[in-house]
XYZ file of C-alpha atoms in Angstrom:
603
model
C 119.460 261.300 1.545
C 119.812 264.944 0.429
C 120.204 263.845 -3.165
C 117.312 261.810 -3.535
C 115.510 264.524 -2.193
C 117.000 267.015 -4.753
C 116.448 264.370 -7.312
C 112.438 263.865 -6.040
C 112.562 267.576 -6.690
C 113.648 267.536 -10.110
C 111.987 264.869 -11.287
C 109.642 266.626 -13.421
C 112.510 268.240 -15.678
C 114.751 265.251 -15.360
C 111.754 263.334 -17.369
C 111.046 265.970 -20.197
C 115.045 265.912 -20.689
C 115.641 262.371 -20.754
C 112.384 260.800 -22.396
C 113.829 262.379 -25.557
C 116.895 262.002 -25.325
C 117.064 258.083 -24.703
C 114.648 257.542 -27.391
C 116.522 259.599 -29.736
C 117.969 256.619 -31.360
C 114.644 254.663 -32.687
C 114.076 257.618 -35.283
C 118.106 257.838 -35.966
C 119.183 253.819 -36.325
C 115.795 252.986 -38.134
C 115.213 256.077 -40.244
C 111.639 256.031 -41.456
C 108.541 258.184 -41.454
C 106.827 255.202 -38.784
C 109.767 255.564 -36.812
C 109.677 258.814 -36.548
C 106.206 259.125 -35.781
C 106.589 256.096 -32.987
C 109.448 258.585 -31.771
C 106.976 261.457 -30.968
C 103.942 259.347 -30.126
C 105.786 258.192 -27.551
C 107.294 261.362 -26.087
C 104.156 263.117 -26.041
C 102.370 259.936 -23.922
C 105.069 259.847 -21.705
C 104.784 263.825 -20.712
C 100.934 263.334 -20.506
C 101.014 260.125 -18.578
C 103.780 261.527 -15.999
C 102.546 264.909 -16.642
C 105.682 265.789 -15.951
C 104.594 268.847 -18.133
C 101.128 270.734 -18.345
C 98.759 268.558 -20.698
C 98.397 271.582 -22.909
C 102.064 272.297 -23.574
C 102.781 268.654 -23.676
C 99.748 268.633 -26.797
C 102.010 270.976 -28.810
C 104.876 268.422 -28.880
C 103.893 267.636 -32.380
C 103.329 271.131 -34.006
C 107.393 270.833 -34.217
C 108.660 267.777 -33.857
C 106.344 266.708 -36.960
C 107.829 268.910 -38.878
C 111.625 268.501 -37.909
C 111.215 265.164 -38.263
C 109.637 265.101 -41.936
C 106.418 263.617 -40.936
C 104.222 265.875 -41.436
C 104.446 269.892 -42.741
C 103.838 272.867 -40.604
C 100.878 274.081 -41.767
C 99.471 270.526 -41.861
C 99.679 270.067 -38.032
C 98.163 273.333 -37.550
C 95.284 272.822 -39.277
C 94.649 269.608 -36.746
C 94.608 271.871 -33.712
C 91.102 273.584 -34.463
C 88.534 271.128 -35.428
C 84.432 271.063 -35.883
C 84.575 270.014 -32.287
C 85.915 273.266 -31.338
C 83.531 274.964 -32.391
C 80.466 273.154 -30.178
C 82.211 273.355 -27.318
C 82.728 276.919 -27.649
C 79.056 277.357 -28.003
C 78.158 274.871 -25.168
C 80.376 276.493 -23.000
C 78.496 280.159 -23.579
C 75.333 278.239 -22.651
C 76.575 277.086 -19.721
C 78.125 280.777 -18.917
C 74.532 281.727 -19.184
C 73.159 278.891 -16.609
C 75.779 279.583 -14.043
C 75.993 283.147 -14.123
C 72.105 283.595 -13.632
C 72.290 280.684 -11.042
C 69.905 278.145 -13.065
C 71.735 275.627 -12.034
C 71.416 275.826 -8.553
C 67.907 276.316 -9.044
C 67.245 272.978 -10.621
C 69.693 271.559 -7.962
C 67.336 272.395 -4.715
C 64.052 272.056 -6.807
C 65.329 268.544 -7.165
C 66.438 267.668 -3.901
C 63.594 269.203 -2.455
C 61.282 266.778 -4.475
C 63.501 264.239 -3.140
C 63.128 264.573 0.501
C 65.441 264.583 3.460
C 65.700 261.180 4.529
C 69.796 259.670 3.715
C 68.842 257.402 0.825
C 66.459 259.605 -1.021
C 68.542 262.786 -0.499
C 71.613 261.205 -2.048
C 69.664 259.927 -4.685
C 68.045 263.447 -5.412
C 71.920 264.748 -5.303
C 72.811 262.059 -7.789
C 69.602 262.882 -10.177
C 70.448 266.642 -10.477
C 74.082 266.552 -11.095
C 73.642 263.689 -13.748
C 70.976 266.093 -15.617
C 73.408 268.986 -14.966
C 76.686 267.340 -15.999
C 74.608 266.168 -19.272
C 75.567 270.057 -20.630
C 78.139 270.967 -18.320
C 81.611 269.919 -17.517
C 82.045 266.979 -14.841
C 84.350 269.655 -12.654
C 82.055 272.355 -12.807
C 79.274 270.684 -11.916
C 80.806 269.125 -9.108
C 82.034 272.384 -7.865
C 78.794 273.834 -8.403
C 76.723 270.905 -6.312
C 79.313 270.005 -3.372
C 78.808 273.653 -1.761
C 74.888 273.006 -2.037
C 75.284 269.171 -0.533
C 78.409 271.027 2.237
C 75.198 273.352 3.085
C 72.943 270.327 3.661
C 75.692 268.143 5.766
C 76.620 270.531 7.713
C 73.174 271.361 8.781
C 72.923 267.556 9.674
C 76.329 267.468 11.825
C 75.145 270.117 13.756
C 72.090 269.110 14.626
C 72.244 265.609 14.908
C 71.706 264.260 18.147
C 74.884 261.787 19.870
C 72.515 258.724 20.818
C 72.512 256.818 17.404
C 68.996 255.476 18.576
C 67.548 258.774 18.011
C 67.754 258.029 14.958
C 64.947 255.645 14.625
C 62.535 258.897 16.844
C 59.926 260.324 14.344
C 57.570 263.044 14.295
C 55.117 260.897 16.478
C 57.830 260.894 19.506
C 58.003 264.621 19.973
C 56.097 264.768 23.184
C 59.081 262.070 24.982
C 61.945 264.690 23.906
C 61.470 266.880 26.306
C 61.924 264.377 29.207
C 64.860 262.935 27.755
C 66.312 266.046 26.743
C 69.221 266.659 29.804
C 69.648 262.854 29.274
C 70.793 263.352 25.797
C 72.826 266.615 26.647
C 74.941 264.759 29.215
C 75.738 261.851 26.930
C 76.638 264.262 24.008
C 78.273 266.079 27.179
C 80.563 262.849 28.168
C 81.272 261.734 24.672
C 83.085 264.963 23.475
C 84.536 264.945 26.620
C 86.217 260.948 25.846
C 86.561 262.162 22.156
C 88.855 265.024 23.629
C 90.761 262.904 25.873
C 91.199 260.387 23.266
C 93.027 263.532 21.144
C 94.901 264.494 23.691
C 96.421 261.048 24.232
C 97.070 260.548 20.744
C 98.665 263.975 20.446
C 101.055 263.355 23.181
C 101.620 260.060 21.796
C 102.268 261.412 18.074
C 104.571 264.113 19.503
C 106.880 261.503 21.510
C 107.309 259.310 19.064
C 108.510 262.258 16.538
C 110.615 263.445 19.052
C 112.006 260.034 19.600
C 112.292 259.789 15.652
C 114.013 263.131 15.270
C 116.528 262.195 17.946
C 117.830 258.731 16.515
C 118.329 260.475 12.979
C 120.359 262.993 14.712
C 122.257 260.514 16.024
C 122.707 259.026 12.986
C 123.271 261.689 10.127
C 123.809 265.458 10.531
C 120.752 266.401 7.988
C 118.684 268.180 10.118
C 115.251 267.275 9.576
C 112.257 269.624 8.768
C 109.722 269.961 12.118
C 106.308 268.466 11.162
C 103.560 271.190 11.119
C 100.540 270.428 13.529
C 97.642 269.412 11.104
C 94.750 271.630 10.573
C 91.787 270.314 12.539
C 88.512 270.409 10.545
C 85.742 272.498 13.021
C 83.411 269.659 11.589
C 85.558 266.686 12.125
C 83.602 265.324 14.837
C 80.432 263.724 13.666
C 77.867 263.196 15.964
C 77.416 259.983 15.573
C 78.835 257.175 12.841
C 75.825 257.012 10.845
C 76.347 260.819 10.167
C 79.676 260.410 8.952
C 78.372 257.443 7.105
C 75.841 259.863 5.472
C 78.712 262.447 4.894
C 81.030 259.835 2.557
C 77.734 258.506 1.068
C 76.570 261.785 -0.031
C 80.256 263.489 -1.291
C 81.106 260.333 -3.312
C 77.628 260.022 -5.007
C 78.201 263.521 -6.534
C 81.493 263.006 -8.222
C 80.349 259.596 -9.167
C 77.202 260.999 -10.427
C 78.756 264.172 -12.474
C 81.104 260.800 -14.319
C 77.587 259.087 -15.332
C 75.947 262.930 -16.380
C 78.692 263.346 -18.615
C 78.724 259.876 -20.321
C 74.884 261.274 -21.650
C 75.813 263.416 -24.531
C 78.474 263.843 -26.830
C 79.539 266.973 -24.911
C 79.373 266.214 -21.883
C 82.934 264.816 -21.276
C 86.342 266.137 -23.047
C 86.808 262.507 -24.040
C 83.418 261.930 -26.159
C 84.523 264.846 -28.084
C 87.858 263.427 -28.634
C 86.045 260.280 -29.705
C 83.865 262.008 -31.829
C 86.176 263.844 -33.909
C 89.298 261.438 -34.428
C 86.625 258.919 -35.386
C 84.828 261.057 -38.018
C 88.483 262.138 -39.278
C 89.557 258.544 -39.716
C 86.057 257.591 -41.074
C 84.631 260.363 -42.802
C 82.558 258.500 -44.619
C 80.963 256.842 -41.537
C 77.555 259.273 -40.994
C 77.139 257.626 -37.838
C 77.615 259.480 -34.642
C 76.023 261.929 -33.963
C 74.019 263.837 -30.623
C 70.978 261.547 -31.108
C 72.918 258.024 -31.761
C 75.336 258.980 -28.793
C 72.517 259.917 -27.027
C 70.044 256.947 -27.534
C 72.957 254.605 -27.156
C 74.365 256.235 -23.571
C 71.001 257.564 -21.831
C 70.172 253.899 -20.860
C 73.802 253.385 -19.771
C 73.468 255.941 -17.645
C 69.980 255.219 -16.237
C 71.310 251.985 -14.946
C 74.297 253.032 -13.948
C 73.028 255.754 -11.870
C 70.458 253.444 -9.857
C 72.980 250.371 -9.394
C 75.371 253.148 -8.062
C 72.980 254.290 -6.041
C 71.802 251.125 -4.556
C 75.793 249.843 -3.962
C 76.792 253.054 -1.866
C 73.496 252.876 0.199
C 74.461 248.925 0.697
C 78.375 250.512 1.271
C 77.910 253.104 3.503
C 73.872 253.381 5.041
C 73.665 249.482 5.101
C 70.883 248.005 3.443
C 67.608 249.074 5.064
C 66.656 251.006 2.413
C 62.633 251.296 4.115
C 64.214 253.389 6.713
C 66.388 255.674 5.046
C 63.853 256.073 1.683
C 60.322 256.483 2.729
C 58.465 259.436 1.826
C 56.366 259.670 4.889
C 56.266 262.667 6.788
C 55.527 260.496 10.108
C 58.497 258.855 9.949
C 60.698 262.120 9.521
C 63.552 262.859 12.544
C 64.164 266.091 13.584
C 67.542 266.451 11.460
C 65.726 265.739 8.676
C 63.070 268.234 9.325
C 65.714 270.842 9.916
C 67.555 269.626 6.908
C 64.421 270.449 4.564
C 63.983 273.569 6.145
C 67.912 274.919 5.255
C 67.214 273.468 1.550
C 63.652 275.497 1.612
C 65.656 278.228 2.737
C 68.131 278.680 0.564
C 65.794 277.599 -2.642
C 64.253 281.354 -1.179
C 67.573 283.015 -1.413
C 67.076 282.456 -5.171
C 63.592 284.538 -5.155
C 61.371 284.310 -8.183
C 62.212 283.113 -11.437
C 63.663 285.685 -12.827
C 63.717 286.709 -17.125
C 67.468 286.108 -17.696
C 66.718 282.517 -16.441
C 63.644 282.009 -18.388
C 65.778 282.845 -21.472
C 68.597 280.660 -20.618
C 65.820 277.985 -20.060
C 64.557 278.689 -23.476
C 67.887 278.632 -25.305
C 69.003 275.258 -23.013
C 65.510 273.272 -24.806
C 65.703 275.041 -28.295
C 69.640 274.008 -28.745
C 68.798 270.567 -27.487
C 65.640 270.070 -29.760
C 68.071 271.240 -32.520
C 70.643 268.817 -31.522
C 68.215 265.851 -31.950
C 66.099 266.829 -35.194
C 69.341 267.834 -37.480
C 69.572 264.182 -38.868
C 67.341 262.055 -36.261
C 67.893 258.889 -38.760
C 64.456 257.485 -38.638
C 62.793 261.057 -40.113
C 63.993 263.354 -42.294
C 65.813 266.324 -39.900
C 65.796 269.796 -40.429
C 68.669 270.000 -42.632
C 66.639 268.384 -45.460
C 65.310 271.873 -46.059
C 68.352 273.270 -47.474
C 69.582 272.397 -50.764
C 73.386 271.429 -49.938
C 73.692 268.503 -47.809
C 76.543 267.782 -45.136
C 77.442 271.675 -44.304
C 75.577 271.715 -41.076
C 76.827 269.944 -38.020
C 75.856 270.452 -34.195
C 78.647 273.022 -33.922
C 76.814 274.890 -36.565
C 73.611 274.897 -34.339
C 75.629 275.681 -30.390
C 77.808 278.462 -32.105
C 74.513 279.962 -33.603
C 72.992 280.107 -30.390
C 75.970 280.670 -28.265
C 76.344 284.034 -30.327
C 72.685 284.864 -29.643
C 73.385 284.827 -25.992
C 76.073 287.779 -26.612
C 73.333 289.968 -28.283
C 69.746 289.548 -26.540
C 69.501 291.666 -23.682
C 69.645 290.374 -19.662
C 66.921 292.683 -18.778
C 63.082 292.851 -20.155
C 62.855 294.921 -23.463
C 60.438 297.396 -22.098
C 61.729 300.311 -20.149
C 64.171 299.654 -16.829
C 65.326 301.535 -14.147
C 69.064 299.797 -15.082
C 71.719 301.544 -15.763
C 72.751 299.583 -18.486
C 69.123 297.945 -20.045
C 71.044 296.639 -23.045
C 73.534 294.412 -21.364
C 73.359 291.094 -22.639
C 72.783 287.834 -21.335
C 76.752 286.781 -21.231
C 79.956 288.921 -21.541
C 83.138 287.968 -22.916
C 84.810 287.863 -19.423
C 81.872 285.162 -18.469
C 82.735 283.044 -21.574
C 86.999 283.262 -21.094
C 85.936 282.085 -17.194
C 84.941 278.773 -18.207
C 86.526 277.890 -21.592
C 88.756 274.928 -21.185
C 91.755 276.162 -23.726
C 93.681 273.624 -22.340
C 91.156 271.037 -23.323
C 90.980 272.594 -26.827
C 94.966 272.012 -27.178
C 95.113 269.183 -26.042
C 92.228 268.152 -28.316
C 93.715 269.421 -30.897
C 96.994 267.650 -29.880
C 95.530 264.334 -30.326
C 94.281 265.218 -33.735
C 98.033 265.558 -34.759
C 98.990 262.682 -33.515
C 96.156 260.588 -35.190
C 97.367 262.469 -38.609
C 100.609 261.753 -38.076
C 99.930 258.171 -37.615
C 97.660 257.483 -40.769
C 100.249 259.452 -43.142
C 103.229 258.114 -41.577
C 101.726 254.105 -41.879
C 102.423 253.772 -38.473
C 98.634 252.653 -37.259
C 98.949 249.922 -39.830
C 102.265 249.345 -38.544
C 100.515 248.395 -35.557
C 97.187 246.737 -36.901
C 99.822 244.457 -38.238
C 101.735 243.112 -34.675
C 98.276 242.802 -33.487
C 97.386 239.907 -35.695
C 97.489 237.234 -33.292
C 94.653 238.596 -31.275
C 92.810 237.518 -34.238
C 91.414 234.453 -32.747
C 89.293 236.221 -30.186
C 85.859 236.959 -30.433
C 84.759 240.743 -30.531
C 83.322 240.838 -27.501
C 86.313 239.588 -25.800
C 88.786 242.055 -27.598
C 86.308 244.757 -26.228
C 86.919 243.429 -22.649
C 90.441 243.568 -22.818
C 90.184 246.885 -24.188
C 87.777 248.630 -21.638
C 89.924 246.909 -18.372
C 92.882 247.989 -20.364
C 91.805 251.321 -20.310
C 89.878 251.840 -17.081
C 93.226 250.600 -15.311
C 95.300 253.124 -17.113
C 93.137 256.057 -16.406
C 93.342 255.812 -12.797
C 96.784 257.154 -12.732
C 96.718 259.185 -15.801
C 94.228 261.954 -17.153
C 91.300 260.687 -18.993
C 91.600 262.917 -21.794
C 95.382 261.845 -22.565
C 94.427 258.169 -21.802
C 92.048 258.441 -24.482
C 93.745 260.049 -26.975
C 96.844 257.136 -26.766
C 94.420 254.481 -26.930
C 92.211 255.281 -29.367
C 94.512 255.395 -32.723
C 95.557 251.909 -31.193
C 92.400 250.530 -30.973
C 90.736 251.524 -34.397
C 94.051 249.684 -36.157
C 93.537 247.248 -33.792
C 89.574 246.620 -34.858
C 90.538 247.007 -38.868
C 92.876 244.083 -38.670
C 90.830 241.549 -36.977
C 87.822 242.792 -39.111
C 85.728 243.953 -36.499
C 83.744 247.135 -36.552
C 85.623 249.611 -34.682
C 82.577 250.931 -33.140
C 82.446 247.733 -31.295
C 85.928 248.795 -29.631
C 86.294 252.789 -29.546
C 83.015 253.454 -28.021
C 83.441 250.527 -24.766
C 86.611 252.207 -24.564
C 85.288 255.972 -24.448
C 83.634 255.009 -22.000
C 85.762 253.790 -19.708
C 87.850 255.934 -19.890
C 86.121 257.798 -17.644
C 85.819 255.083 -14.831
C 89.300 256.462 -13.104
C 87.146 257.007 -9.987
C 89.140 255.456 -7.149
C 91.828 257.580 -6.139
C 91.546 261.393 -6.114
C 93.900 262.107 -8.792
C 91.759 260.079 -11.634
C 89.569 262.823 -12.401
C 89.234 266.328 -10.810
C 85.813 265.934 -9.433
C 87.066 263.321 -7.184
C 89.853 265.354 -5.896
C 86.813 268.484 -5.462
C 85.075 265.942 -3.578
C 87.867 264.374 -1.516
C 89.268 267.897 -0.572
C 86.140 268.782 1.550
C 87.249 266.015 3.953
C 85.283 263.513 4.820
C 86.273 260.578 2.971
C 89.578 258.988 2.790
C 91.633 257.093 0.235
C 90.446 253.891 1.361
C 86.940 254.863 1.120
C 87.205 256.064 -2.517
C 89.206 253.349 -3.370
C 86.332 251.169 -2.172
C 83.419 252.234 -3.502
C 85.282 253.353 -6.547
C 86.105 249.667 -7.482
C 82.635 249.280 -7.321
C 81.825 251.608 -9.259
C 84.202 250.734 -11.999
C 83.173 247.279 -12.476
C 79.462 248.170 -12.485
C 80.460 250.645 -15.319
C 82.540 248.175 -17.077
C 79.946 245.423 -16.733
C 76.773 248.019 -18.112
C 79.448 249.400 -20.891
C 79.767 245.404 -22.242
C 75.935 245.158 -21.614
C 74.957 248.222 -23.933
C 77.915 247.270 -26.702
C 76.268 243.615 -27.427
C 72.318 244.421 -27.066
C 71.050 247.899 -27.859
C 74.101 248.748 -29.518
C 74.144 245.796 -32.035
C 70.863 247.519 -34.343
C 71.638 250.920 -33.352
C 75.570 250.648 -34.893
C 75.241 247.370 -37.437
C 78.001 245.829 -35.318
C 77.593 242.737 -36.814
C 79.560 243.766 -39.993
C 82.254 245.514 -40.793
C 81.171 248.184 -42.610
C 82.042 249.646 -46.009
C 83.561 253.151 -44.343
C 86.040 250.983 -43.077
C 86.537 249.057 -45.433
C 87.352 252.063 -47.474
C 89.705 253.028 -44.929
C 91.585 249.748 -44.202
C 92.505 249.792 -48.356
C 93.527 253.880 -48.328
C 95.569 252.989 -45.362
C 97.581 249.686 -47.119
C 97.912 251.981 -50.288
C-alpha cells in the first residue's frame, strides 16, 4: 500500500524519465530524420497531455532535442519561438491592461445586466451577453475571473433574501399588501426547515464519523499503516439555499459564464490561445494562402457564436429553470418578486460604486474601437483596405496595428492634459508592471513550441510521412473526415489542455487534408474550434475550474450540461463549415497554395 502511494507521488517524474527513455529506440533502430522527429513529437505530447511537466517547459523540448538529434539547427528552432502572433498578443494584452485596470470592464458588465433585468432567465442571459462581448478581446480566464465576482455579488444577494416557501416565488409586485399577514407564517416555516436541515447534518455527521471510525478500525486490524485522520470539510456559509429553485438559479448562472467566456473567445482571432495557434502554423505552412485574417475569422465565427450563445442559453434554462421561459423572462415590472427587486437594487448599487465615466476610460474606449476598426479595414477583401495606401504590399499585419497602439497606451497620459492637482499628471494610461500582470509567457512558449514542432515536421518529411498512412480514409467525403476530426478532438481536449491538444492535432490534420485532396480549411478550422469544447469536467479549461471552485455546482452537473454544450458546438461548427463557410473559404477546391505546398513537401 505504502508503495503505490510513493509511486502515486512520483508519478510526475517517473513519466518525464521513462517517456524518453522507452522510446529511445525508434530514433536509434530506424535512424532517420522522420524518426527522429516522430521521437520528439511524441515526447513533447506525452508531457503536455499528462502534463506531467509545466506546458511551458514541456514547449522547449524541441529547442534541444532538434538539434541533438540532427533535425533541425539551433538557431533554426529559435527563430520558431517568436512569431507575428507574438507580437498581437502583446499589444492586445496592453489593451486589455488598460480595460481592467480602469475597471471598463466591469462597467460594461452591470450596464448590461442592468438592461437585462433581474428575473432568472433574462439575468443569465445578460451574464452570458457581456462576457461573450468581453471574452471577444480578452482571455477566456480573465474574463471569467473578472465576471464570476460580479454574478457571486448578485447570487448571493438572492440566497439571502429569498424567501423558504418556493410558492413565493410566483408573488409579484401586485401582492405586497398580503405579505404582511403572512409574514410570521413564512418566518416559522423558514424557522422549521433550517431547523430539519440541521438535524439532517447532524445525523449524517454522526453517521459519516462511525462509519470512518469503523473503517479505520478494520484496517488496523488488518495492516499496521496507520492511516491519515480525515479533516472535517469546510462548510460553505452559503451552502444552504433557500429553496431548490435558488440553487437551480445558482448552477444556471455560474455555468453560463464559463460557457459563455468559451463562445466570446471563438469571435476573433485573439480571443483564444488556440486561434492564434491556428492562425500562425497555418500561414507558416501556407504562406501563400492570403486568407485568414481578423475580418474572415471574424465574419466566419460571429454567427457561430450568435447561435451558439442563444441555443446555450435556451438548453440550461430547459436544464436547470425548466422550461417556462414566460415566467422567468418577462420584462414587466408587475410581475417582479421581491428578490428580484432587491437583486436590481445591489446591481444599481454597485454600477454607483463605479461613479462617472471617468477620462482614462473614455480613452481606453477610444483605443478598444480605433484598433478594432483597424483590424477590419487592413485588407477587408471586398474593398480596397488601408494598406493600399502604401507603396510595399504584405509588410503590415494586425500585429503591426495592436503593437502600434499598445505602445500608445504607454505614452498618453491617465489624467486630462490641462493642469491637475496629481502628483504625478504625466502618468500614463498602463505601466509596465500592469502589462507583465497579464501577459501569458507561458502561452507565448508554448506557442512558440508548436511552431517547432510543425518545422520540424515539414523539414524532416515526417507530415508526409503521415499524409501517406492516411490514404485509406480517402473514400470519405469531406464533410465526414471533418466529423471525425472535430469529435476526435473535442474528446481529447477534455482531459488535456486545449492549447497542447491543438497544437498535436493540427500538423496531423493539414497532411491529413493534402492527401485526400481536400482543402485543409475544411478540416483545421472545425477542428480549432473544437478544441475549445472541453467544457465538462473542471480540468478542460480554467474557466470551468474558476467557475466550479465557487461551489455550487458539482461534477455531475458540469458534466451534464457540458455534453450539451459540446454537441450543440459540434453540431453549429459542421453547420458553419458546409454553408457560410463554403463562399467565404472556396472549400469546394483545393486550392493552388496547397497545391504548391503538397509538391514542396514530396520534393
Amino acid at each position: 500500500m505504502d508503495l503505490f502511494r510513493r509511486l502515486w507521488t512520483a508519478r510526475k517524474l517517473i513519466v518525464v524519465v521513462m517517456i524518453p527513455l522507452s522510446l529511445l529506440p525508434l530514433p536509434l533502430i530506424h535512424p532517420s530524420s522522420e524518426s527522429s522527429c516522430a521521437y520528439v513529437l511524441i515526447v513533447t505530447a506525452v508531457y503536455w497531455v499528462s502534463e506531467a511537466v509545466p506546458l511551458g517547459a514541456a514547449a522547449l523540448v524541441p529547442a534541444f532535442l532538434y538539434p541533438l538529434f540532427g533535425v533541425l539547427k539551433s538557431s533554426e528552432v529559435a527563430s520558431e519561438y517568436f512569431k507575428d502572433t507574438t507580437l498581437l498578443l502583446m499589444g492586445v494584452i496592453c489593451l486589455a491592461a488598460s480595460i481592467e485596470k480602469w475597471n471598463l470592464h466591469k462597467r460594461i458588465a452591470l450596464r448590461m445586466v442592468m438592461i437585462a433585468g433581474a428575473k432568472p432567465g433574462m439575468l443569465v442571459l445578460g451574464f452570458m451577453c457581456c462576457t461573450v462581448f468581453l471574452s471577444m478581446w480578452l482571455s477566456n480566464t480573465s474574463t471569467t475571473a473578472m465576471v464570476m465576482p460580479i454574478a457571486e455579488a448578485v447570487l448571493q444577494q438572492l440566497i439571502y433574501t429569498g424567501i423558504a416557501d418556493s410558492h413565493d416565488d410566483s408573488d409579484t409586485v401586485e401582492t405586497q399588501e398580503d405579505e404582511s399577514g403572512n409574514k410570521v407564517m413564512h418566518k416559522n416555516i423558514t424557522h422549521l426547515l433550517l431547523k430539519y436541515i440541521n438535524i439532517i447534518k447532524n445525523t449524517c455527521r454522526l453517521v459519516l464519523t462511525f462509519i470512518i471510525s469503523c473503517t479505520g478500525t478494520l484496517l488496523q486490524m488488518l495492516t499496521p499503516i496507520d492511516m491519515p485522520v480525515p479533516k472535517k470539510p469546510k462548510i460553505r456559509r452559503d451552502s444552504l439555499y433557500p429553496t431548490k429553485r435558488d440553487h437551480m438559479i445558482c448552477k444556471c448562472l455560474s455555468l453560463s459564464i464559463t460557457y459563455a467566456a468559451t463562445i466570446g473567445g471563438l469571435i476573433t482571432i485573439t480571443g483564444t490561445s488556440t486561434n492564434l495557434i491556428f492562425a500562425e502554423q497555418f500561414n507558416n505552412r501556407y504562406p501563400e494562402a492570403k486568407v485568414i485574417n481578423f475580418g474572415t475569422w471574424f465574419i466566419f465565427s460571429l454567427p457561430i457564436a450568435l447561435i451558439m450563445l442563444v441555443l446555450t442559453w435556451i438548453w440550461l434554462h430547459c436544464l436547470f429553470l425548466g422550461c417556462n421561459f414566460r415566467e422567468t423572462c418577462s420584462w414587466s415590472k408587475k410581475r417582479k418578486t421581491k428578490r428580484e427587486i432587491l437583486s436590481e437594487k445591489r446591481i444599481h448599487e454597485e454600477y454607483q460604486k463605479l461613479g462617472p465615466i471617468s477620462y482614462p476610460e473614455v480613452v481606453t474606449g477610444v483605443f478598444f474601437i480605433l484598433m478594432t476598426l483597424l483590424w477590419f479595414t487592413r485588407e477587408p477583401g471586398f474593398v480596397p483596405g488601408w494598406t493600399s495606401l502604401f507603396e510595399k504590399k504584405g509588410y503590415r499585419t494586425d500585429a503591426t496595428v495592436s503593437v502600434l497602439l499598445g505602445f500608445l497606451l504607454f505614452l498618453i497620459p491617465a489624467r486630462k492634459p490641462w493642469p491637475s492637482d496629481e502628483e504625478d499628471p504625466l502618468a500614463p494610461m498602463i505601466t509596465w508592471k500592469d502589462f507583465l500582470r497579464l501577459m501569458p509567457w507561458e502561452i507565448v512558449i508554448l506557442v512558440g513550441g508548436g511552431y517547432a514542432l510543425a518545422a520540424g515536421c515539414k523539414v524532416s518529411g515526417l507530415s508526409m510521412w503521415i499524409g501517406r498512412q492516411l490514404e485509406p480514409m480517402s473514400g470519405l467525403p469531406p464533410w465526414a473526415v471533418t466529423l471525425l476530426a472535430c469529435l476526435l478532438v473535442s474528446a481529447v481536449t477534455e482531459f488535456a489542455s486545449n492549447p497542447a491538444t491543438l497544437t498535436v492535432f493540427l500538423p496531423i490534420l493539414s497532411a491529413l487534408s493534402e492527401t485526400l485532396q481536400i482543402n485543409p480549411l475544411h478540416t483545421l478550422i472545425p477542428a480549432t474550434m473544437c478544441v475549445s469544447f472541453g467544457v465538462m469536467l473542471p480540468v478542460g479549461n480554467p474557466p470551468n475550474a474558476i467557475v466550479f471552485s465557487y461551489g455550487h455546482v458539482q461534477i455531475s452537473d458540469m458534466v451534464k450540461a457540458g455534453f450539451g454544450v459540446n454537441l450543440i458546438g459540434v453540431l453549429v461548427v459542421m453547420l458553419a463549415i458546409t454553408t457560410w463557410g463554403v463562399p467565404l473559404f472556396q472549400l469546394t477546391e483545393f486550392p493552388a497554395w496547397a497545391v504548391m505546398r503538397n509538391v514542396t513537401g514530396s520534393l
